[in-house]
mmCIF file of C-alpha atoms in Angstrom:
data_model
loop_
_atom_site.group_PDB
_atom_site.id
_atom_site.type_symbol
_atom_site.label_atom_id
_atom_site.label_comp_id
_atom_site.label_asym_id
_atom_site.label_seq_id
_atom_site.Cartn_x
_atom_site.Cartn_y
_atom_site.Cartn_z
ATOM 1 C CA MET A 1 -41.656 18.807 -19.557
ATOM 2 C CA GLU A 2 -42.393 20.403 -16.131
ATOM 3 C CA PRO A 3 -39.588 21.598 -14.058
ATOM 4 C CA GLN A 4 -38.469 19.177 -11.190
ATOM 5 C CA MET A 5 -39.755 20.436 -7.678
ATOM 6 C CA GLU A 6 -37.742 20.416 -4.604
ATOM 7 C CA SER A 7 -39.421 19.067 -1.422
ATOM 8 C CA ASN A 8 -39.978 22.551 -0.169
ATOM 9 C CA GLY A 9 -42.054 23.130 -3.408
ATOM 10 C CA ILE A 10 -39.501 25.396 -4.982
ATOM 11 C CA SER A 11 -38.624 24.781 -8.762
ATOM 12 C CA ASN A 12 -34.979 23.888 -9.479
ATOM 13 C CA ASP A 13 -35.063 26.436 -12.109
ATOM 14 C CA HIS A 14 -35.116 29.184 -9.348
ATOM 15 C CA VAL A 15 -32.294 27.845 -7.241
ATOM 16 C CA HIS A 16 -29.321 30.250 -7.524
ATOM 17 C CA VAL A 17 -26.133 28.400 -8.176
ATOM 18 C CA SER A 18 -22.846 30.324 -7.565
ATOM 19 C CA PRO A 19 -20.663 30.675 -10.700
ATOM 20 C CA SER A 20 -17.849 29.016 -8.853
ATOM 21 C CA GLU A 21 -20.024 25.892 -8.301
ATOM 22 C CA ILE A 22 -21.022 25.320 -11.905
ATOM 23 C CA GLY A 23 -20.030 21.846 -13.189
ATOM 24 C CA TYR A 24 -19.452 20.385 -9.656
ATOM 25 C CA GLY A 25 -19.229 16.603 -10.007
ATOM 26 C CA SER A 26 -19.657 16.497 -13.689
ATOM 27 C CA TYR A 27 -15.932 16.631 -14.766
ATOM 28 C CA GLY A 28 -13.024 14.509 -14.200
ATOM 29 C CA CYS A 29 -11.759 11.024 -14.656
ATOM 30 C CA SER A 30 -12.045 7.581 -12.880
ATOM 31 C CA HIS A 31 -9.353 8.871 -10.282
ATOM 32 C CA TYR A 32 -10.686 12.383 -9.274
ATOM 33 C CA LYS A 33 -13.651 14.601 -9.885
ATOM 34 C CA ARG A 34 -12.366 18.024 -10.747
ATOM 35 C CA ARG A 35 -13.117 20.861 -13.245
ATOM 36 C CA CYS A 36 -9.662 21.072 -14.950
ATOM 37 C CA LYS A 37 -7.149 19.162 -16.940
ATOM 38 C CA ILE A 38 -3.561 19.315 -16.678
ATOM 39 C CA ILE A 39 -0.576 19.882 -19.069
ATOM 40 C CA ALA A 40 2.110 17.474 -18.425
ATOM 41 C CA PRO A 41 5.318 19.286 -18.003
ATOM 42 C CA CYS A 42 7.356 16.299 -19.017
ATOM 43 C CA CYS A 43 5.672 15.603 -22.553
ATOM 44 C CA ASN A 44 3.427 18.828 -22.831
ATOM 45 C CA GLU A 45 0.277 16.832 -23.497
ATOM 46 C CA VAL A 46 -3.081 17.127 -21.941
ATOM 47 C CA PHE A 47 -4.514 14.721 -19.356
ATOM 48 C CA ASP A 48 -7.321 14.569 -16.841
ATOM 49 C CA CYS A 49 -4.910 13.841 -13.990
ATOM 50 C CA ARG A 50 -1.295 12.469 -13.216
ATOM 51 C CA HIS A 51 -2.553 9.002 -12.975
ATOM 52 C CA CYS A 52 -4.142 9.176 -16.267
ATOM 53 C CA HIS A 53 -0.760 10.326 -17.499
ATOM 54 C CA ASN A 54 1.107 7.476 -15.849
ATOM 55 C CA GLU A 55 -1.207 4.860 -17.116
ATOM 56 C CA SER A 56 -1.015 6.040 -20.625
ATOM 57 C CA LYS A 57 2.684 6.720 -20.722
ATOM 58 C CA ASN A 58 3.637 3.307 -18.956
ATOM 59 C CA SER A 59 1.326 1.055 -20.963
ATOM 60 C CA ILE A 60 2.707 -1.866 -22.618
ATOM 61 C CA GLU A 61 2.109 -0.363 -25.969
ATOM 62 C CA MET A 62 4.556 2.250 -25.273
ATOM 63 C CA ASP A 63 8.299 1.989 -26.234
ATOM 64 C CA PRO A 64 10.098 1.246 -22.900
ATOM 65 C CA VAL A 65 12.435 4.142 -23.585
ATOM 66 C CA ASP A 66 9.649 6.552 -23.574
ATOM 67 C CA ARG A 67 7.856 5.320 -20.516
ATOM 68 C CA HIS A 68 7.715 7.713 -17.656
ATOM 69 C CA ASP A 69 5.873 9.152 -14.706
ATOM 70 C CA ILE A 70 4.792 12.901 -14.545
ATOM 71 C CA PRO A 71 6.935 14.972 -12.057
ATOM 72 C CA ARG A 72 3.842 16.161 -10.113
ATOM 73 C CA HIS A 73 5.370 18.984 -8.347
ATOM 74 C CA ASP A 74 6.765 20.479 -11.756
ATOM 75 C CA LEU A 75 3.006 20.975 -13.033
ATOM 76 C CA LYS A 76 2.640 24.667 -13.962
ATOM 77 C CA ARG A 77 -0.268 24.771 -16.415
ATOM 78 C CA VAL A 78 -3.916 23.709 -16.291
ATOM 79 C CA ILE A 79 -6.988 24.049 -18.563
ATOM 80 C CA CYS A 80 -10.353 24.937 -17.303
ATOM 81 C CA SER A 81 -12.787 21.972 -18.188
ATOM 82 C CA LEU A 82 -15.824 24.530 -18.627
ATOM 83 C CA CYS A 83 -14.291 27.476 -20.626
ATOM 84 C CA SER A 84 -11.056 25.678 -21.851
ATOM 85 C CA ALA A 85 -8.882 28.548 -20.664
ATOM 86 C CA GLU A 86 -5.301 27.606 -20.286
ATOM 87 C CA GLN A 87 -3.701 29.126 -17.165
ATOM 88 C CA ASP A 88 -1.234 28.827 -14.221
ATOM 89 C CA VAL A 89 -2.074 26.541 -11.581
ATOM 90 C CA GLN A 90 -4.680 28.058 -9.304
ATOM 91 C CA GLN A 91 -7.990 27.059 -7.662
ATOM 92 C CA MET A 92 -10.353 29.517 -9.509
ATOM 93 C CA CYS A 93 -10.406 29.902 -13.173
ATOM 94 C CA VAL A 94 -9.234 33.451 -14.424
ATOM 95 C CA ARG A 95 -11.738 33.513 -17.198
ATOM 96 C CA CYS A 96 -15.105 31.952 -16.054
ATOM 97 C CA GLY A 97 -14.522 32.073 -12.349
ATOM 98 C CA VAL A 98 -15.433 28.306 -11.643
ATOM 99 C CA CYS A 99 -13.574 26.595 -8.783
ATOM 100 C CA MET A 100 -11.602 23.856 -10.466
ATOM 101 C CA GLY A 101 -11.419 21.777 -7.291
ATOM 102 C CA LYS A 102 -13.009 22.226 -3.930
ATOM 103 C CA TYR A 103 -9.884 20.861 -2.381
ATOM 104 C CA PHE A 104 -6.849 22.474 -3.839
ATOM 105 C CA CYS A 105 -3.255 22.140 -2.701
ATOM 106 C CA SER A 106 -0.803 24.628 -4.091
ATOM 107 C CA LYS A 107 2.188 22.632 -3.026
ATOM 108 C CA CYS A 108 1.167 19.358 -4.786
ATOM 109 C CA LYS A 109 -0.707 21.174 -7.661
ATOM 110 C CA PHE A 110 -3.775 18.960 -6.859
ATOM 111 C CA PHE A 111 -7.329 19.410 -7.321
ATOM 112 C CA ASP A 112 -10.346 17.410 -6.112
ATOM 113 C CA ASP A 113 -14.018 18.164 -5.927
ATOM 114 C CA ASP A 114 -14.580 15.190 -3.702
ATOM 115 C CA VAL A 115 -13.850 16.544 -0.251
ATOM 116 C CA SER A 116 -15.374 13.662 1.575
ATOM 117 C CA LYS A 117 -11.993 12.088 1.499
ATOM 118 C CA ILE A 118 -11.021 14.817 3.991
ATOM 119 C CA GLN A 119 -7.757 15.413 2.237
ATOM 120 C CA TYR A 120 -4.804 17.107 3.976
ATOM 121 C CA HIS A 121 -1.044 17.901 2.912
ATOM 122 C CA CYS A 122 1.761 16.340 4.876
ATOM 123 C CA ASP A 123 4.938 18.454 4.723
ATOM 124 C CA GLU A 124 7.070 15.627 5.898
ATOM 125 C CA CYS A 125 5.518 13.101 3.194
ATOM 126 C CA GLY A 126 5.705 15.965 0.674
ATOM 127 C CA ILE A 127 2.230 14.808 -0.763
ATOM 128 C CA CYS A 128 -1.402 15.162 0.034
ATOM 129 C CA ARG A 129 -3.093 12.284 1.938
ATOM 130 C CA THR A 130 -6.754 11.340 2.747
ATOM 131 C CA GLY A 131 -8.544 10.545 6.019
ATOM 132 C CA GLY A 132 -8.186 13.754 8.069
ATOM 133 C CA ARG A 133 -4.972 15.287 9.684
ATOM 134 C CA GLU A 134 -6.284 14.707 13.084
ATOM 135 C CA ASN A 135 -6.528 10.915 12.390
ATOM 136 C CA PHE A 136 -2.879 10.338 11.224
ATOM 137 C CA PHE A 137 0.753 11.139 12.535
ATOM 138 C CA HIS A 138 3.812 11.249 10.508
ATOM 139 C CA CYS A 139 6.592 8.841 11.615
ATOM 140 C CA ASN A 140 9.916 10.316 10.683
ATOM 141 C CA LYS A 141 11.894 6.988 10.780
ATOM 142 C CA CYS A 142 9.330 5.127 8.795
ATOM 143 C CA GLY A 143 9.054 8.270 6.446
ATOM 144 C CA CYS A 144 5.225 8.015 6.063
ATOM 145 C CA CYS A 145 1.818 8.858 7.682
ATOM 146 C CA TYR A 146 0.111 6.060 9.903
ATOM 147 C CA SER A 147 -3.157 5.960 11.725
ATOM 148 C CA SER A 148 -3.072 7.664 15.005
ATOM 149 C CA ALA A 149 -4.139 4.344 16.795
ATOM 150 C CA MET A 150 -0.718 2.815 15.850
ATOM 151 C CA LYS A 151 1.344 5.764 17.174
ATOM 152 C CA ASP A 152 2.568 3.765 20.308
ATOM 153 C CA SER A 153 2.555 0.319 19.015
ATOM 154 C CA HIS A 154 3.693 0.235 15.485
ATOM 155 C CA ARG A 155 7.206 -1.380 14.545
ATOM 156 C CA CYS A 156 9.399 1.043 12.897
ATOM 157 C CA ILE A 157 11.098 0.213 9.700
ATOM 158 C CA GLU A 158 13.163 3.002 7.803
ATOM 159 C CA LYS A 159 11.259 4.032 4.574
ATOM 160 C CA ALA A 160 8.621 1.539 5.309
ATOM 161 C CA MET A 161 6.451 2.691 2.321
ATOM 162 C CA HIS A 162 9.082 3.833 -0.030
ATOM 163 C CA HIS A 163 9.150 0.644 -2.033
ATOM 164 C CA ASN A 164 6.817 -1.574 -4.236
ATOM 165 C CA CYS A 165 4.152 -3.701 -2.791
ATOM 166 C CA PRO A 166 5.681 -7.244 -2.476
ATOM 167 C CA VAL A 167 2.929 -8.832 -4.197
ATOM 168 C CA CYS A 168 1.629 -6.438 -7.092
ATOM 169 C CA PHE A 169 4.715 -4.407 -7.128
ATOM 170 C CA GLU A 170 2.944 -1.227 -7.313
ATOM 171 C CA PHE A 171 4.796 1.683 -5.583
ATOM 172 C CA LEU A 172 3.187 2.218 -2.118
ATOM 173 C CA PHE A 173 4.203 5.466 -0.944
ATOM 174 C CA ASP A 174 1.774 7.411 -3.139
ATOM 175 C CA THR A 175 -0.749 4.525 -4.062
ATOM 176 C CA MET A 176 -4.465 5.276 -4.086
ATOM 177 C CA LYS A 177 -5.238 1.862 -2.735
ATOM 178 C CA ASP A 178 -5.633 0.948 1.058
ATOM 179 C CA ILE A 179 -2.465 -0.033 2.870
ATOM 180 C CA THR A 180 -2.027 -2.169 5.912
ATOM 181 C CA VAL A 181 1.000 -2.554 8.168
ATOM 182 C CA LEU A 182 1.776 -6.126 9.181
ATOM 183 C CA PRO A 183 2.866 -6.868 12.840
ATOM 184 C CA CYS A 184 6.396 -7.123 11.616
ATOM 185 C CA GLY A 185 6.234 -3.589 10.265
ATOM 186 C CA HIS A 186 6.231 -4.187 6.537
ATOM 187 C CA THR A 187 3.673 -2.634 4.570
ATOM 188 C CA ILE A 188 1.575 -4.062 1.743
ATOM 189 C CA HIS A 189 -1.830 -3.317 0.057
ATOM 190 C CA LEU A 190 -4.814 -4.540 2.051
ATOM 191 C CA ALA A 191 -6.412 -6.138 -1.030
ATOM 192 C CA CYS A 192 -3.051 -8.136 -1.670
ATOM 193 C CA VAL A 193 -3.203 -9.461 1.996
ATOM 194 C CA GLN A 194 -6.766 -10.456 1.554
ATOM 195 C CA GLU A 195 -5.909 -12.320 -1.764
ATOM 196 C CA MET A 196 -3.041 -13.960 0.030
ATOM 197 C CA GLN A 197 -5.307 -15.304 2.684
ATOM 198 C CA GLN A 198 -7.788 -16.677 0.073
ATOM 199 C CA HIS A 199 -4.838 -18.795 -0.999
ATOM 200 C CA PHE A 200 -3.919 -19.822 2.395
ATOM 201 C CA GLN A 201 -0.729 -17.606 2.667
ATOM 202 C CA TYR A 202 -0.320 -16.189 6.116
ATOM 203 C CA SER A 203 3.317 -14.949 6.203
ATOM 204 C CA CYS A 204 4.822 -11.694 5.241
ATOM 205 C CA PRO A 205 6.236 -11.843 1.680
ATOM 206 C CA VAL A 206 9.393 -9.980 2.817
ATOM 207 C CA CYS A 207 10.521 -11.521 5.981
ATOM 208 C CA SER A 208 8.251 -14.625 6.218
ATOM 209 C CA LYS A 209 6.924 -13.893 9.679
ATOM 210 C CA SER A 210 3.392 -15.037 10.401
ATOM 211 C CA PHE A 211 1.100 -12.041 10.296
ATOM 212 C CA CYS A 212 -1.952 -13.432 12.166
ATOM 213 C CA ASP A 213 -2.651 -15.829 14.970
ATOM 214 C CA MET A 214 -1.773 -19.151 13.880
ATOM 215 C CA SER A 215 -2.218 -21.231 17.097
ATOM 216 C CA ARG A 216 -5.068 -23.097 15.820
ATOM 217 C CA VAL A 217 -3.247 -24.106 12.834
ATOM 218 C CA TRP A 218 -0.248 -25.271 14.826
ATOM 219 C CA GLU A 219 -2.574 -27.424 16.940
ATOM 220 C CA LYS A 220 -3.802 -29.129 13.834
ATOM 221 C CA LEU A 221 -0.222 -29.673 12.613
ATOM 222 C CA ASP A 222 0.572 -31.183 16.064
ATOM 223 C CA GLU A 223 -2.172 -33.754 15.546
ATOM 224 C CA GLU A 224 -1.106 -34.360 11.939
ATOM 225 C CA VAL A 225 2.416 -34.938 12.907
ATOM 226 C CA ALA A 226 1.583 -37.220 15.778
ATOM 227 C CA ALA A 227 -0.651 -39.289 13.496
ATOM 228 C CA THR A 228 1.899 -39.654 10.797
ATOM 229 C CA ARG A 229 4.437 -42.305 11.639
ATOM 230 C CA MET A 230 7.814 -41.917 10.126
ATOM 231 C CA PRO A 231 9.650 -44.774 8.437
ATOM 232 C CA GLU A 232 12.177 -46.605 10.753
ATOM 233 C CA MET A 233 15.102 -45.319 8.768
ATOM 234 C CA TYR A 234 14.049 -41.717 9.654
ATOM 235 C CA GLN A 235 12.921 -42.097 13.245
ATOM 236 C CA ASN A 236 16.540 -40.914 14.616
ATOM 237 C CA LYS A 237 17.345 -38.469 11.881
ATOM 238 C CA MET A 238 17.980 -34.951 13.444
ATOM 239 C CA VAL A 239 17.786 -31.767 11.275
ATOM 240 C CA TRP A 240 18.481 -28.080 12.056
ATOM 241 C CA ILE A 241 15.690 -25.671 11.469
ATOM 242 C CA LEU A 242 15.417 -21.813 11.487
ATOM 243 C CA CYS A 243 12.228 -20.298 12.867
ATOM 244 C CA ASN A 244 10.719 -17.510 10.524
ATOM 245 C CA ASP A 245 8.693 -16.181 13.472
ATOM 246 C CA CYS A 246 11.180 -15.997 16.597
ATOM 247 C CA GLY A 247 14.358 -16.421 14.411
ATOM 248 C CA GLU A 248 15.758 -19.045 16.823
ATOM 249 C CA THR A 249 17.447 -22.185 15.412
ATOM 250 C CA SER A 250 16.702 -25.694 16.833
ATOM 251 C CA GLU A 251 17.961 -29.217 16.271
ATOM 252 C CA VAL A 252 14.675 -31.295 15.843
ATOM 253 C CA ASN A 253 13.580 -34.897 14.760
ATOM 254 C CA PHE A 254 13.026 -34.805 11.074
ATOM 255 C CA HIS A 255 9.549 -35.367 9.818
ATOM 256 C CA LEU A 256 7.950 -35.148 6.326
ATOM 257 C CA VAL A 257 4.960 -33.072 7.453
ATOM 258 C CA ALA A 258 6.495 -30.147 9.371
ATOM 259 C CA HIS A 259 9.161 -29.146 11.713
ATOM 260 C CA LYS A 260 8.136 -27.361 15.065
ATOM 261 C CA CYS A 261 10.354 -24.543 16.611
ATOM 262 C CA LEU A 262 11.399 -25.526 20.172
ATOM 263 C CA LYS A 263 11.158 -22.154 21.473
ATOM 264 C CA CYS A 264 7.942 -20.449 20.101
ATOM 265 C CA LYS A 265 6.214 -23.825 19.009
ATOM 266 C CA SER A 266 5.670 -22.278 15.536
ATOM 267 C CA TYR A 267 5.661 -24.527 12.411
ATOM 268 C CA ASN A 268 6.673 -21.511 10.272
ATOM 269 C CA THR A 269 10.145 -23.066 9.874
ATOM 270 C CA LYS A 270 12.570 -23.984 7.404
ATOM 271 C CA GLN A 271 15.271 -26.565 7.246
ATOM 272 C CA THR A 272 18.927 -25.302 7.213
ATOM 273 C CA GLN A 273 21.804 -27.227 5.720
ATOM 274 C CA THR A 274 24.101 -26.815 8.744
ATOM 275 C CA ALA A 275 24.047 -26.093 12.567
ATOM 276 C CA PRO A 276 24.246 -22.430 13.632
ATOM 277 C CA ALA A 277 27.859 -21.092 13.653
ATOM 278 C CA SER A 278 28.027 -21.075 17.415
ATOM 279 C CA CYS A 279 27.173 -24.763 17.580
ATOM 280 C CA SER A 280 29.584 -25.732 14.846
ATOM 281 C CA SER A 281 32.475 -23.749 16.592
ATOM 282 C CA ARG A 282 31.758 -25.916 19.706
ATOM 283 C CA ILE A 283 31.761 -29.033 17.840
ATOM 284 C CA GLU A 284 35.081 -28.193 16.167
ATOM 285 C CA GLU A 285 36.509 -27.402 19.508
ATOM 286 C CA MET A 286 35.440 -30.832 20.843
ATOM 287 C CA VAL A 287 36.896 -32.736 17.779
ATOM 288 C CA ARG A 288 40.287 -30.928 18.397
#
């Protein structure tokens, strides 16, 4: 079989490859391309990366007592994937000289050959993130990095990403999936929001505020409410509602279809059992 020729007519057999570049892109797992394995400091077992460890040690087959995540910053030993030399955490193999990860962070003990992610380390977050340092800023109140486009417009919520996704319950702070910030300030996986929309769910699962423009939906509900005549026994019935969008309470005519907020005109409301405390107090004073 003849050697493959490059476009310039030079055979691949004559192309010089630096020893540090050997094996580039050929090793790793589904999470990262890298040329080393890690020795978990918690259980002294060998894995391709911390995600492989966590998936294995938190599987349903594991005894709940033994389930755990790897303490990533405690990693001390790695194994070169090319020469199998066990060594301290470092970018270049001490035996064969191969680069174990084109991107290397000594603080996170993190290796990755795929530098197209434009990784960077955020000291405030304490972990490495992707997307390029120049494209993100760290919000000290939210405790996480956001796109620079949101710097002057995002709504701060303390420790905004230090919790599980309200849909799939995966921890958001160090997730590998795309995250979106809803107008209310709560964070959620982008894929989870898209799945909610497929099921016609358009309110934040944390605070119930609408996260997109619902004006057309409210117009349709206006038409449906107007077209649905209530039985005579309910025509003068009044109920108190709380608006999830603006937080105001209103006393409105009871209707089987929906109840409209008198302030912001939203139908994203829920019926309450009693009047607001201030109204109840005024009624009690009138009774006395």
